[in-house]
Short mmCIF file of C-alpha atoms and ligand atoms in Angstrom, two decimals:
data_model
loop_
_atom_site.label_atom_id
_atom_site.label_comp_id
_atom_site.label_asym_id
_atom_site.label_seq_id
_atom_site.Cartn_x
_atom_site.Cartn_y
_atom_site.Cartn_z
CA UNK A 206 19.18 22.20 10.99
CA UNK A 207 19.92 23.22 7.44
CA UNK A 208 17.85 25.48 5.19
CA UNK A 209 16.43 24.24 1.89
CA UNK A 210 19.65 24.75 -0.07
CA UNK A 211 21.60 22.75 2.47
CA UNK A 212 19.35 19.65 2.41
CA UNK A 213 21.85 16.79 2.10
CA UNK A 214 20.47 15.11 -0.99
CA UNK A 215 22.44 12.08 -2.18
CA UNK A 216 21.07 11.14 -5.57
CA UNK A 217 22.13 7.63 -6.42
CA UNK A 218 19.56 7.04 -9.17
CA UNK A 219 20.81 10.09 -11.05
CA UNK A 220 24.23 8.41 -11.18
CA UNK A 221 22.82 5.55 -13.25
CA UNK A 222 23.14 5.78 -17.05
CA UNK A 223 21.09 8.31 -18.99
CA UNK A 224 18.70 5.76 -20.43
CA UNK A 225 17.23 5.12 -16.94
CA UNK A 226 15.44 8.47 -16.80
CA UNK A 227 14.87 11.89 -18.26
CA UNK A 228 16.37 14.79 -16.36
CA UNK A 229 14.00 17.70 -15.97
CA UNK A 230 12.73 20.11 -13.38
CA UNK A 231 9.14 20.24 -12.19
CA UNK A 232 6.88 22.74 -13.93
CA UNK A 233 6.00 25.54 -11.48
CA UNK A 234 2.46 25.96 -10.17
CA UNK A 235 0.54 29.09 -9.22
CA UNK A 236 0.23 30.18 -5.58
CA UNK A 237 1.24 27.02 -3.73
CA UNK A 238 -0.27 26.64 -0.27
CA UNK A 239 0.65 24.01 2.26
CA UNK A 240 -2.28 21.80 3.25
CA UNK A 241 -0.36 19.55 5.56
CA UNK A 242 3.20 18.66 6.41
CA UNK A 243 3.99 15.29 7.98
CA UNK A 244 6.27 16.59 10.69
CA UNK A 245 7.37 13.30 12.27
CA UNK A 246 8.22 11.96 8.82
CA UNK A 247 10.12 15.15 7.98
CA UNK A 248 12.21 14.78 11.12
CA UNK A 249 12.77 11.10 10.32
CA UNK A 250 14.23 12.22 7.00
CA UNK A 251 16.48 14.73 8.73
CA UNK A 252 14.41 17.68 7.47
CA UNK A 253 13.47 20.59 9.70
CA UNK A 254 9.65 20.96 9.60
CA UNK A 255 9.93 24.69 10.30
CA UNK A 256 12.14 25.03 7.27
CA UNK A 257 9.70 23.18 5.04
CA UNK A 258 6.90 25.48 6.18
CA UNK A 259 8.71 28.61 4.99
CA UNK A 260 7.91 29.99 1.55
CA UNK A 261 11.15 28.42 0.25
CA UNK A 262 10.16 25.08 1.73
CA UNK A 263 6.67 25.22 0.24
CA UNK A 264 8.17 26.30 -3.08
CA UNK A 265 10.26 23.11 -3.04
CA UNK A 266 7.27 20.95 -2.12
CA UNK A 267 5.27 22.50 -4.96
CA UNK A 268 8.05 22.02 -7.52
CA UNK A 269 8.53 25.78 -7.91
CA UNK A 270 12.03 25.75 -6.56
CA UNK A 271 14.65 23.06 -7.05
CA UNK A 272 17.15 23.14 -4.20
CA UNK A 273 20.86 22.98 -4.98
CA UNK A 274 21.36 19.39 -3.92
CA UNK A 275 18.44 17.95 -5.91
CA UNK A 276 18.81 16.15 -9.25
CA UNK A 277 15.26 16.15 -10.58
CA UNK A 278 14.34 13.38 -13.01
CA UNK A 279 11.46 11.26 -14.30
CA UNK A 280 12.07 7.51 -14.16
CA UNK A 281 11.31 5.35 -17.14
CA UNK A 282 9.57 1.98 -16.81
CA UNK A 283 7.22 -0.33 -18.68
CA UNK A 284 4.51 -2.63 -17.45
CA UNK A 285 1.53 -4.86 -17.86
CA UNK A 286 -1.65 -2.91 -17.28
CA UNK A 287 -4.62 -5.22 -16.72
CA UNK A 288 -2.56 -7.93 -18.37
CA UNK A 289 -1.79 -5.91 -21.51
CA UNK A 290 1.85 -5.11 -22.26
CA UNK A 291 2.85 -1.43 -22.47
CA UNK A 292 6.50 -1.18 -23.57
CA UNK A 293 7.00 2.31 -22.24
CA UNK A 294 5.42 4.04 -19.30
CA UNK A 295 7.41 6.10 -16.82
CA UNK A 296 6.80 8.97 -14.43
CA UNK A 297 4.25 10.93 -16.41
CA UNK A 298 3.29 13.28 -13.61
CA UNK A 299 5.91 12.63 -10.97
CA UNK A 300 9.43 13.90 -10.59
CA UNK A 301 12.05 12.43 -8.32
CA UNK A 302 13.69 15.39 -6.63
CA UNK A 303 16.38 13.31 -5.02
CA UNK A 304 17.23 10.95 -2.19
CA UNK A 305 17.82 11.43 1.50
CA UNK A 306 19.29 9.20 4.17
CA UNK A 307 16.83 8.86 7.06
CA UNK A 308 17.65 8.75 10.74
CA UNK A 309 17.40 4.95 10.43
CA UNK A 310 20.32 5.02 8.01
CA UNK A 311 18.07 3.97 5.12
CA UNK A 312 17.81 5.74 1.80
CA UNK A 313 14.52 7.38 0.75
CA UNK A 314 13.25 8.87 -2.50
CA UNK A 315 11.58 12.24 -2.34
CA UNK A 316 9.19 12.51 -5.26
CA UNK A 317 6.73 15.19 -6.28
CA UNK A 318 3.52 13.79 -7.69
CA UNK A 319 1.59 16.19 -9.90
CA UNK A 320 4.80 18.04 -10.85
CA UNK A 321 4.01 18.62 -14.52
CA UNK A 322 4.53 16.98 -17.87
CA UNK A 323 7.51 14.75 -18.60
CA UNK A 324 8.63 12.83 -21.70
CA UNK A 325 6.53 9.94 -20.33
CA UNK A 326 3.27 11.82 -19.94
CA UNK A 327 1.74 10.46 -23.14
CA UNK A 328 -1.61 12.25 -23.40
CA UNK A 329 -1.68 13.31 -19.75
CA UNK A 330 -1.29 16.79 -18.29
CA UNK A 331 1.28 15.80 -15.67
CA UNK A 332 -0.92 17.15 -12.94
CA UNK A 333 -2.82 15.85 -9.94
CA UNK A 334 -5.94 17.37 -8.46
CA UNK A 335 -6.84 17.79 -4.86
CA UNK A 336 -9.05 14.68 -4.49
CA UNK A 337 -6.46 12.00 -5.29
CA UNK A 338 -3.77 13.88 -3.37
CA UNK A 339 -5.85 13.94 -0.19
CA UNK A 340 -6.80 10.31 -0.78
CA UNK A 341 -3.21 9.17 -1.14
CA UNK A 342 -2.18 11.17 1.92
CA UNK A 343 -4.91 9.61 4.07
CA UNK A 344 -4.59 6.06 2.76
CA UNK A 345 -0.80 5.80 2.70
CA UNK A 346 -0.43 7.26 6.18
CA UNK A 347 -3.19 4.96 7.47
CA UNK A 348 -1.31 2.00 6.01
CA UNK A 349 1.91 3.12 7.69
CA UNK A 350 0.11 3.40 11.01
CA UNK A 351 -1.25 -0.13 10.51
CA UNK A 352 2.37 -1.24 10.22
CA UNK A 353 2.04 -2.22 6.55
CA UNK A 354 4.95 -1.42 4.23
CA UNK A 355 4.00 1.57 2.11
CA UNK A 356 5.18 4.71 0.41
CA UNK A 357 4.49 7.70 2.65
CA UNK A 358 3.14 11.20 2.31
CA UNK A 359 5.49 13.97 3.42
CA UNK A 360 3.33 16.89 2.32
CA UNK A 361 0.32 17.99 0.33
CA UNK A 362 0.18 21.37 -1.34
CA UNK A 363 -2.67 23.14 -3.15
CA UNK A 364 -2.18 25.25 -6.22
CA UNK A 365 -4.24 27.99 -7.81
CA UNK A 366 -4.08 26.12 -11.14
CA UNK A 367 -7.20 24.32 -12.25
CA UNK A 368 -6.89 20.73 -13.43
CA UNK A 369 -9.27 19.53 -16.10
CA UNK A 370 -10.92 16.17 -15.44
CA UNK A 371 -14.68 15.54 -15.76
CA UNK A 372 -14.88 19.02 -14.24
CA UNK A 373 -12.35 21.68 -13.28
CA UNK A 374 -10.67 20.90 -9.98
CA UNK A 375 -8.10 22.62 -7.80
CA UNK A 376 -4.58 21.38 -8.53
CA UNK A 377 -2.38 19.82 -5.86
CA UNK A 378 1.04 18.25 -5.41
CA UNK A 379 1.87 15.34 -3.12
CA UNK A 380 5.39 14.71 -1.85
CA UNK A 381 5.79 10.97 -1.83
CA UNK A 382 8.49 9.20 0.14
CA UNK A 383 9.52 5.69 -0.81
CA UNK A 384 12.35 3.28 -0.01
CA UNK A 385 12.71 3.44 -3.78
CA UNK A 386 10.51 3.77 -6.82
CA UNK A 387 11.89 0.64 -8.48
CA UNK A 388 9.04 -1.40 -9.89
CA UNK A 389 8.63 -4.76 -11.57
CA UNK A 390 8.01 -2.61 -14.65
CA UNK A 391 11.44 -0.98 -14.36
CA UNK A 392 13.03 -4.40 -14.92
CA UNK A 393 10.55 -5.20 -17.66
CA UNK A 394 11.52 -2.04 -19.51
CA UNK A 395 15.15 -3.05 -19.98
CA UNK A 396 14.44 -6.78 -20.37
CA UNK A 397 12.03 -6.07 -23.23
CA UNK A 398 14.79 -4.08 -24.97
CA UNK A 399 17.26 -6.90 -24.40
CA UNK A 400 19.49 -4.35 -22.74
CA UNK A 401 21.31 -6.80 -20.49
CA UNK A 402 23.86 -4.21 -19.38
CA UNK A 403 21.17 -1.90 -18.09
CA UNK A 404 19.35 -4.85 -16.56
CA UNK A 405 22.44 -5.81 -14.59
CA UNK A 406 23.06 -2.22 -13.51
CA UNK A 407 19.48 -2.03 -12.33
CA UNK A 408 19.61 -5.34 -10.47
CA UNK A 409 22.88 -4.38 -8.79
CA UNK A 410 21.33 -1.07 -7.84
CA UNK A 411 18.27 -2.80 -6.38
CA UNK A 412 20.47 -5.19 -4.40
CA UNK A 413 22.60 -2.32 -3.07
CA UNK A 414 19.54 -0.46 -2.04
CA UNK A 415 17.22 -3.14 -0.73
CA UNK A 416 19.19 -6.32 -0.18
CA UNK A 417 22.85 -5.45 0.44
CA UNK A 418 23.28 -8.77 2.26
CA UNK A 419 22.77 -10.57 -1.05
CA UNK A 420 25.74 -8.97 -2.75
CA UNK A 421 28.04 -11.82 -1.89
CA UNK A 422 25.79 -14.86 -2.15
CA UNK A 423 26.37 -17.38 -4.92
CA UNK A 424 23.63 -16.11 -7.25
CA UNK A 425 22.65 -12.58 -6.17
CA UNK A 426 20.09 -12.09 -8.97
CA UNK A 427 18.21 -15.25 -8.09
CA UNK A 428 18.40 -14.22 -4.45
CA UNK A 429 16.98 -10.80 -5.37
CA UNK A 430 14.03 -12.50 -7.06
CA UNK A 431 13.46 -14.66 -3.98
CA UNK A 432 13.63 -11.62 -1.72
CA UNK A 433 11.00 -9.77 -3.78
CA UNK A 434 8.81 -12.90 -3.87
CA UNK A 435 8.94 -13.06 -0.07
CA UNK A 436 8.29 -9.36 0.41
CA UNK A 437 5.32 -9.37 -1.93
CA UNK A 438 3.81 -12.51 -0.36
CA UNK A 439 4.14 -10.82 3.02
CA UNK A 440 2.62 -7.60 1.69
CA UNK A 441 -0.43 -9.31 0.22
CA UNK A 442 -0.99 -11.17 3.51
CA UNK A 443 -0.96 -7.83 5.30
CA UNK A 444 -3.41 -6.33 2.77
CA UNK A 445 -5.82 -9.23 3.07
CA UNK A 446 -5.67 -9.17 6.84
CA UNK A 447 -7.05 -5.61 6.96
CA UNK A 448 -9.50 -5.93 4.07
CA UNK A 449 -7.46 -3.82 1.66
CA UNK A 450 -8.05 -3.97 -2.07
CA UNK A 451 -5.26 -2.32 -4.06
CA UNK A 452 -7.36 -2.13 -7.18
CA UNK A 453 -4.67 -1.56 -9.81
CA UNK A 454 -1.99 -4.19 -9.34
CA UNK A 455 -0.35 -3.55 -12.69
CA UNK A 456 3.32 -4.54 -12.82
CA UNK A 457 4.30 -0.86 -12.85
CA UNK A 458 2.52 -0.53 -9.52
CA UNK A 459 4.42 -3.33 -7.80
CA UNK A 460 7.58 -2.32 -6.00
CA UNK A 461 10.86 -4.15 -5.54
CA UNK A 462 11.02 -2.80 -1.97
CA UNK A 463 7.77 -4.55 -1.00
CA UNK A 464 6.05 -1.26 -0.24
CA UNK A 465 2.46 -0.59 -1.23
CA UNK A 466 2.46 1.99 -4.01
CA UNK A 467 -0.24 3.78 -6.03
CA UNK A 468 -3.27 4.74 -4.00
CA UNK A 469 -5.47 5.33 -7.03
CA UNK A 470 -8.63 3.22 -6.92
CA UNK A 471 -7.77 1.31 -3.74
CA UNK A 472 -10.24 0.82 -0.90
CA UNK A 473 -10.78 -0.94 2.39
CA UNK A 474 -13.84 -3.18 2.41
CA UNK A 475 -16.65 -2.52 4.80
CA UNK A 476 -18.83 -5.66 4.46
CA UNK A 477 -16.73 -8.72 3.75
CA UNK A 478 -17.00 -10.02 0.21
CA UNK A 479 -14.04 -11.95 -1.22
CA UNK A 480 -14.99 -10.93 -4.76
CA UNK A 481 -15.20 -7.25 -3.90
CA UNK A 482 -13.95 -4.77 -6.50
CA UNK A 483 -14.12 -0.99 -6.14
CA UNK A 484 -12.22 0.28 -9.14
CA UNK A 485 -14.48 1.65 -11.84
CA UNK A 486 -12.13 0.38 -14.55
CA UNK A 487 -11.68 -3.17 -13.20
CA UNK A 488 -14.66 -4.56 -15.09
CA UNK A 489 -13.73 -8.22 -14.83
CA UNK A 490 -12.58 -8.27 -11.24
CA UNK A 491 -8.97 -8.98 -12.16
CA UNK A 492 -7.86 -7.20 -9.01
CA UNK A 493 -10.68 -8.29 -6.67
CA UNK A 494 -9.87 -8.82 -2.99
CA UNK A 495 -9.22 -12.54 -3.16
CA UNK A 496 -7.46 -12.38 -6.54
CA UNK A 497 -4.59 -10.43 -5.03
CA UNK A 498 -2.29 -13.37 -4.16
CA UNK A 499 -2.70 -14.83 -7.65
CA UNK A 500 -2.11 -11.47 -9.31
CA UNK A 501 0.98 -10.84 -7.20
CA UNK A 502 2.30 -14.19 -8.37
CA UNK A 503 1.52 -13.32 -11.99
CA UNK A 504 3.39 -10.04 -11.62
CA UNK A 505 6.34 -11.78 -10.00
CA UNK A 506 6.44 -14.16 -12.94
CA UNK A 507 7.01 -11.09 -15.12
CA UNK A 508 9.85 -10.04 -12.85
CA UNK A 509 11.33 -13.54 -13.00
CA UNK A 510 11.10 -13.54 -16.79
CA UNK A 511 12.89 -10.19 -16.90
CA UNK A 512 15.69 -11.45 -14.66
CA UNK A 513 16.32 -14.70 -16.58
CA UNK A 514 19.39 -13.43 -18.50
CA UNK A 515 21.03 -12.54 -15.20
CA UNK A 516 20.11 -15.70 -13.32
CA UNK A 517 22.04 -18.07 -15.57
CA UNK A 518 23.67 -18.02 -19.00
CA UNK A 519 21.86 -21.21 -19.81
CA UNK A 520 18.23 -20.39 -20.53
CA UNK A 521 16.87 -23.72 -19.22
CA UNK A 522 18.87 -23.58 -16.01
CA UNK A 523 17.73 -20.00 -15.48
CA UNK A 524 14.11 -21.00 -16.05
CA UNK A 525 14.29 -23.89 -13.58
CA UNK A 526 15.86 -21.70 -10.90
CA UNK A 527 13.35 -18.91 -11.47
CA UNK A 528 10.46 -21.34 -11.31
CA UNK A 529 11.63 -22.65 -7.95
CA UNK A 530 11.92 -19.10 -6.65
CA UNK A 531 8.39 -18.30 -7.83
CA UNK A 532 7.14 -21.49 -6.21
CA UNK A 533 8.14 -20.05 -2.87
CA UNK A 534 5.35 -17.51 -3.17
CA UNK A 535 2.61 -20.05 -2.46
CA UNK A 536 4.51 -21.65 0.38
CA UNK A 537 5.23 -18.34 1.97
CA UNK A 538 1.76 -16.97 1.37
CA UNK A 539 -0.11 -20.05 2.58
CA UNK A 540 1.88 -20.38 5.80
CA UNK A 541 1.74 -16.66 6.47
CA UNK A 542 -1.95 -16.26 5.72
CA UNK A 543 -2.83 -19.23 7.92
CA UNK A 544 -0.82 -17.66 10.72
CA UNK A 545 -2.48 -14.27 10.14
CA UNK A 546 -5.95 -15.82 10.34
CA UNK A 547 -5.05 -17.71 13.47
CA UNK A 548 -3.86 -14.50 15.09
CA UNK A 549 -6.91 -12.57 13.96
CA UNK A 550 -9.16 -14.96 15.87
CA UNK A 551 -6.88 -14.96 18.89
CA UNK A 552 -5.21 -18.37 18.62
CA UNK A 553 -1.61 -18.69 19.74
CA UNK A 554 -1.29 -22.46 19.71
CA UNK A 555 -1.44 -24.31 16.37
CA UNK A 556 -4.17 -26.87 15.90
CA UNK A 557 -4.97 -28.76 12.72
CA UNK A 558 -8.55 -27.47 12.58
CA UNK A 559 -7.74 -23.76 13.05
CA UNK A 560 -7.85 -22.89 9.40
CA UNK A 561 -11.23 -24.53 9.07
CA UNK A 562 -12.53 -22.54 12.03
CA UNK A 563 -11.26 -19.28 10.51
CA UNK A 564 -12.68 -20.11 7.09
CA UNK A 565 -16.07 -20.92 8.58
CA UNK A 566 -16.10 -17.45 10.10
CA UNK A 567 -15.15 -15.84 6.79
CA UNK A 568 -17.90 -17.76 5.00
CA UNK A 569 -20.45 -16.64 7.58
CA UNK A 570 -19.23 -13.07 7.24
CA UNK A 571 -19.62 -13.18 3.47
CA UNK A 572 -23.09 -14.74 3.66
CA UNK A 573 -24.19 -12.19 6.24
CA UNK A 574 -22.44 -9.13 4.79
CA UNK A 575 -20.71 -8.64 8.11
CA UNK A 576 -18.28 -5.76 8.47
CA UNK A 577 -14.74 -7.13 8.08
CA UNK A 578 -13.06 -4.78 10.54
CA UNK A 579 -15.75 -4.81 13.22
CA UNK A 580 -16.11 -8.61 13.31
CA UNK A 581 -12.49 -9.14 14.32
CA UNK A 582 -12.30 -6.10 16.56
CA UNK A 583 -15.50 -7.09 18.39
CA UNK A 584 -14.32 -10.67 18.69
CA UNK A 585 -11.33 -9.33 20.65
CA UNK A 586 -13.72 -8.11 23.33
CA UNK A 587 -15.23 -11.52 23.92
CA UNK A 588 -14.01 -13.67 26.78
CA UNK A 589 -13.83 -17.42 27.04
CA UNK A 590 -16.92 -17.33 29.28
CA UNK A 591 -20.01 -16.45 27.28
CA UNK A 592 -21.48 -13.07 28.22
CA UNK A 593 -24.83 -12.34 26.63
CA UNK A 594 -24.43 -8.58 26.23
CA UNK A 595 -20.86 -8.77 24.90
CA UNK A 596 -21.78 -11.61 22.53
CA UNK A 597 -24.72 -9.62 21.23
CA UNK A 598 -22.48 -6.87 19.89
CA UNK A 599 -20.66 -9.50 17.84
CA UNK A 600 -23.81 -11.31 16.70
CA UNK A 601 -25.46 -8.04 15.66
CA UNK A 602 -22.87 -7.78 12.91
CA UNK A 603 -24.47 -10.76 11.14
CA UNK A 604 -27.76 -10.50 9.29
CA UNK A 605 -28.85 -13.98 10.42
CA UNK A 606 -26.92 -14.58 13.63
CA UNK A 607 -27.92 -18.15 14.49
CA UNK A 608 -24.94 -19.76 12.77
CA UNK A 609 -22.63 -17.17 14.26
CA UNK A 610 -23.88 -18.37 17.67
CA UNK A 611 -22.73 -21.87 16.77
CA UNK A 612 -19.42 -20.55 15.53
CA UNK A 613 -18.86 -18.65 18.78
CA UNK A 614 -19.38 -21.76 20.83
CA UNK A 615 -16.92 -23.72 18.66
CA UNK A 616 -14.46 -20.85 18.98
CA UNK A 617 -14.78 -20.93 22.76
CA UNK A 618 -14.25 -24.68 22.80
CA UNK A 619 -11.06 -24.10 20.81
CA UNK A 620 -9.98 -21.31 23.17
CA UNK A 621 -10.09 -23.93 25.93
CA UNK A 622 -6.91 -25.40 24.43
CA UNK A 623 -5.10 -22.07 24.68
CA UNK A 624 -2.82 -21.25 27.58
CA UNK A 625 -3.10 -17.44 27.40
CA UNK A 626 -5.48 -15.55 29.67
CA UNK A 627 -8.43 -13.66 28.20
CA UNK A 628 -6.58 -10.42 28.88
CA UNK A 629 -3.41 -11.46 27.12
CA UNK A 630 -5.35 -12.73 24.14
CA UNK A 631 -7.41 -9.55 23.94
CA UNK A 632 -4.36 -7.33 24.11
CA UNK A 633 -2.76 -9.30 21.32
CA UNK A 634 -5.90 -9.36 19.17
CA UNK A 635 -6.24 -5.61 19.54
CA UNK A 636 -2.77 -5.12 18.16
CA UNK A 637 -3.68 -7.24 15.13
CA UNK A 638 -7.27 -6.19 14.46
CA UNK A 639 -7.60 -2.43 13.97
CA UNK A 640 -10.54 -0.46 15.30
CA UNK A 641 -10.06 2.22 12.66
CA UNK A 642 -9.51 1.88 8.93
CA UNK A 643 -9.86 4.61 6.29
CA UNK A 644 -13.45 3.91 5.45
CA UNK A 645 -14.40 5.07 1.99
CA UNK A 646 -17.25 7.30 3.09
CA UNK A 647 -14.95 9.12 5.53
CA UNK A 648 -12.28 9.57 2.89
CA UNK A 649 -14.89 10.89 0.49
CA UNK A 650 -16.19 13.31 3.15
CA UNK A 651 -12.68 14.61 3.75
CA UNK A 652 -12.19 15.16 0.01
CA UNK A 653 -15.53 16.90 -0.46
CA UNK A 654 -14.81 19.22 2.47
CA UNK A 655 -11.31 19.87 1.05
CA UNK A 656 -12.89 20.95 -2.22
CA UNK A 657 -14.82 23.53 -0.16
CA UNK A 658 -11.50 24.64 1.34
CA UNK A 659 -12.30 23.00 4.69
CA UNK A 660 -9.47 20.68 5.66
CA UNK A 661 -10.72 19.95 9.17
CA UNK A 662 -12.30 16.56 8.32
CA UNK A 663 -9.04 15.61 6.54
CA UNK A 664 -6.98 16.56 9.60
CA UNK A 665 -9.29 14.74 12.02
CA UNK A 666 -9.36 11.61 9.91
CA UNK A 667 -5.56 11.50 9.68
CA UNK A 668 -5.33 11.95 13.42
CA UNK A 669 -7.81 9.12 14.16
CA UNK A 670 -6.09 6.80 11.69
CA UNK A 671 -2.67 7.46 13.16
CA UNK A 672 -3.66 5.25 16.12
CA UNK A 673 -5.72 2.51 14.48
CA UNK A 674 -5.32 -0.04 17.24
CA UNK A 675 -6.27 2.25 20.15
CA UNK A 676 -9.78 2.50 21.46
CA UNK A 677 -10.58 6.18 21.00
CA UNK A 678 -13.83 6.63 22.96
CA UNK A 679 -14.56 10.12 21.59
CA UNK A 680 -14.00 8.90 18.00
CA UNK A 681 -16.31 5.89 18.03
CA UNK A 682 -18.24 7.24 15.04
CA UNK A 683 -15.16 6.69 12.87
CA UNK A 684 -15.42 2.95 13.54
CA UNK A 685 -18.89 2.73 12.04
CA UNK A 686 -19.53 1.37 8.57
CA UNK A 687 -21.40 3.70 6.20
CA UNK A 688 -25.15 4.04 6.33
CA UNK A 689 -26.72 2.83 3.08
CA UNK A 690 -26.89 6.38 1.72
CA UNK A 691 -23.23 7.00 2.62
CA UNK A 692 -21.85 3.95 0.82
CA UNK A 693 -19.12 4.51 -1.75
CA UNK A 694 -19.49 1.72 -4.28
CA UNK A 695 -16.89 2.72 -6.81
CA UNK A 696 -13.48 4.34 -6.76
CA UNK A 697 -11.64 6.03 -9.61
CA UNK A 698 -8.02 6.08 -10.70
CA UNK A 699 -6.19 9.00 -9.19
CA UNK A 700 -5.45 10.71 -12.47
P1 AMP B 862 -1.16 4.99 -12.74
O1 AMP B 862 -2.50 4.65 -13.17
O2 AMP B 862 -1.14 6.11 -11.71
O3 AMP B 862 -0.36 3.82 -12.28
O4 AMP B 862 -0.40 5.62 -14.00
C1 AMP B 862 -0.10 4.88 -15.12
C2 AMP B 862 0.77 5.70 -16.05
O5 AMP B 862 0.08 6.86 -16.49
C3 AMP B 862 2.06 6.20 -15.40
O6 AMP B 862 3.06 6.17 -16.37
C4 AMP B 862 1.70 7.61 -15.01
O7 AMP B 862 2.82 8.42 -14.90
C5 AMP B 862 0.80 8.03 -16.16
N1 AMP B 862 -0.12 9.09 -15.75
C6 AMP B 862 -1.16 8.98 -14.89
N2 AMP B 862 -1.79 10.16 -14.75
C7 AMP B 862 -1.13 11.06 -15.51
C8 AMP B 862 -1.30 12.44 -15.79
N3 AMP B 862 -2.27 13.18 -15.23
N4 AMP B 862 -0.43 13.02 -16.64
C9 AMP B 862 0.55 12.31 -17.21
N5 AMP B 862 0.76 11.01 -17.00
C10 AMP B 862 -0.07 10.37 -16.15
MG1 MG B 863 1.19 3.93 -11.00
#
């Protein structure tokens, strides 16, 4: 395979007009050191891991060396942050090095996060520190292993520079891989400037990159909106089904590709609470667990508004078409979420009362502060015949188990209508309900150890989370919720 200079970058975004970005190279860092390279992902991108581990490779991953084929740039975008309009944001601490075609034939962005100041940095220093870099690596790779669309982590690098936050922290750079970094906010940026030419270029670019099949339909821009609506509805269903709270669903953090992006204040819930919020800056619970479908829809409304000039020349016609497209969110979400719940409790046949059965369980879980992940995983172990010891493990998850006993017997009655064997159902449930999620206290441990220059907990955690659906008998401790003194109640933006 090729050396760093021969990496076959193909930089399509850099071929868009100048007003889409600012061209600039990353600002070098002191003494870059590789923490971890995602070797399977590197190979998927056609990169030789051995090459990336050389000093030239690490220099590229740190932003100290720009290979010949790269076309480094910072993308401009706008966005609504917590509902408030910000007319210009952009990559303030990230630089797109270029794009690569993966072994699947798909195009991927290779972006360095923490690469220094850009014209969009506003007051920021353009840097990332070790904590958020390790967090994003762990969380995004865990999401990928759960089969949920997400940006990925190719590499994490430490630097000898110190980054000033509440304290001084070691600097770090994350190499982020994404199907693209197009956001709802990218469309908003040009729409707000009434730059219809740029808007059309951007929409055509998005269609080429994410929905090439739509190029020849009657109204490609409406179809693009519908495609994003469907992808985002699907994504939120997948988040909810594993107890994930994104935490900062601003329109600049919502992708056109349907990938999860921005692992700042996100968290997986331990005890189920539909109103759960982790982010220290989300004071009003705008981005709470169960708000996520509504917020996604709100964000998509901003995308629809931006696309109006392209959807139809007549404003009213455009609005009617866009409204219909947005209406598909609820349909898609409701059907998909119902199906997800049915699968989580092991039902393959559709019955009218299934949703009620699932909701009763969720209510009991909330009332009893039951662990979201363990309830569904433990339920997979239960057979249609009651077994006192097996049942006990499930019931122990509820503070007051008597109503869970009732629920179990109703569940078993319902299982009587199923045609699958216990074994088939269990196998299926175990592919839906993970045993391992990136629990906050484990992530925090890995970060704290990393700050002491010990990356072993980080490595172990990534390894455990790479097989979230497998029973890993020697890693049972990683399934456990935090003890009261280990609980992480708040998360902070990864700045
Ligand atoms: P985020 O909260 O990560 O979605 O970032 C929101 C905006 O702030 C984006 O435009 C970022 O590029 C910018 N930003 C975040 N952190 C920094 C930083 N340390 N330096 C410069 N810009 C930043
Ligand atoms: Mg962001």
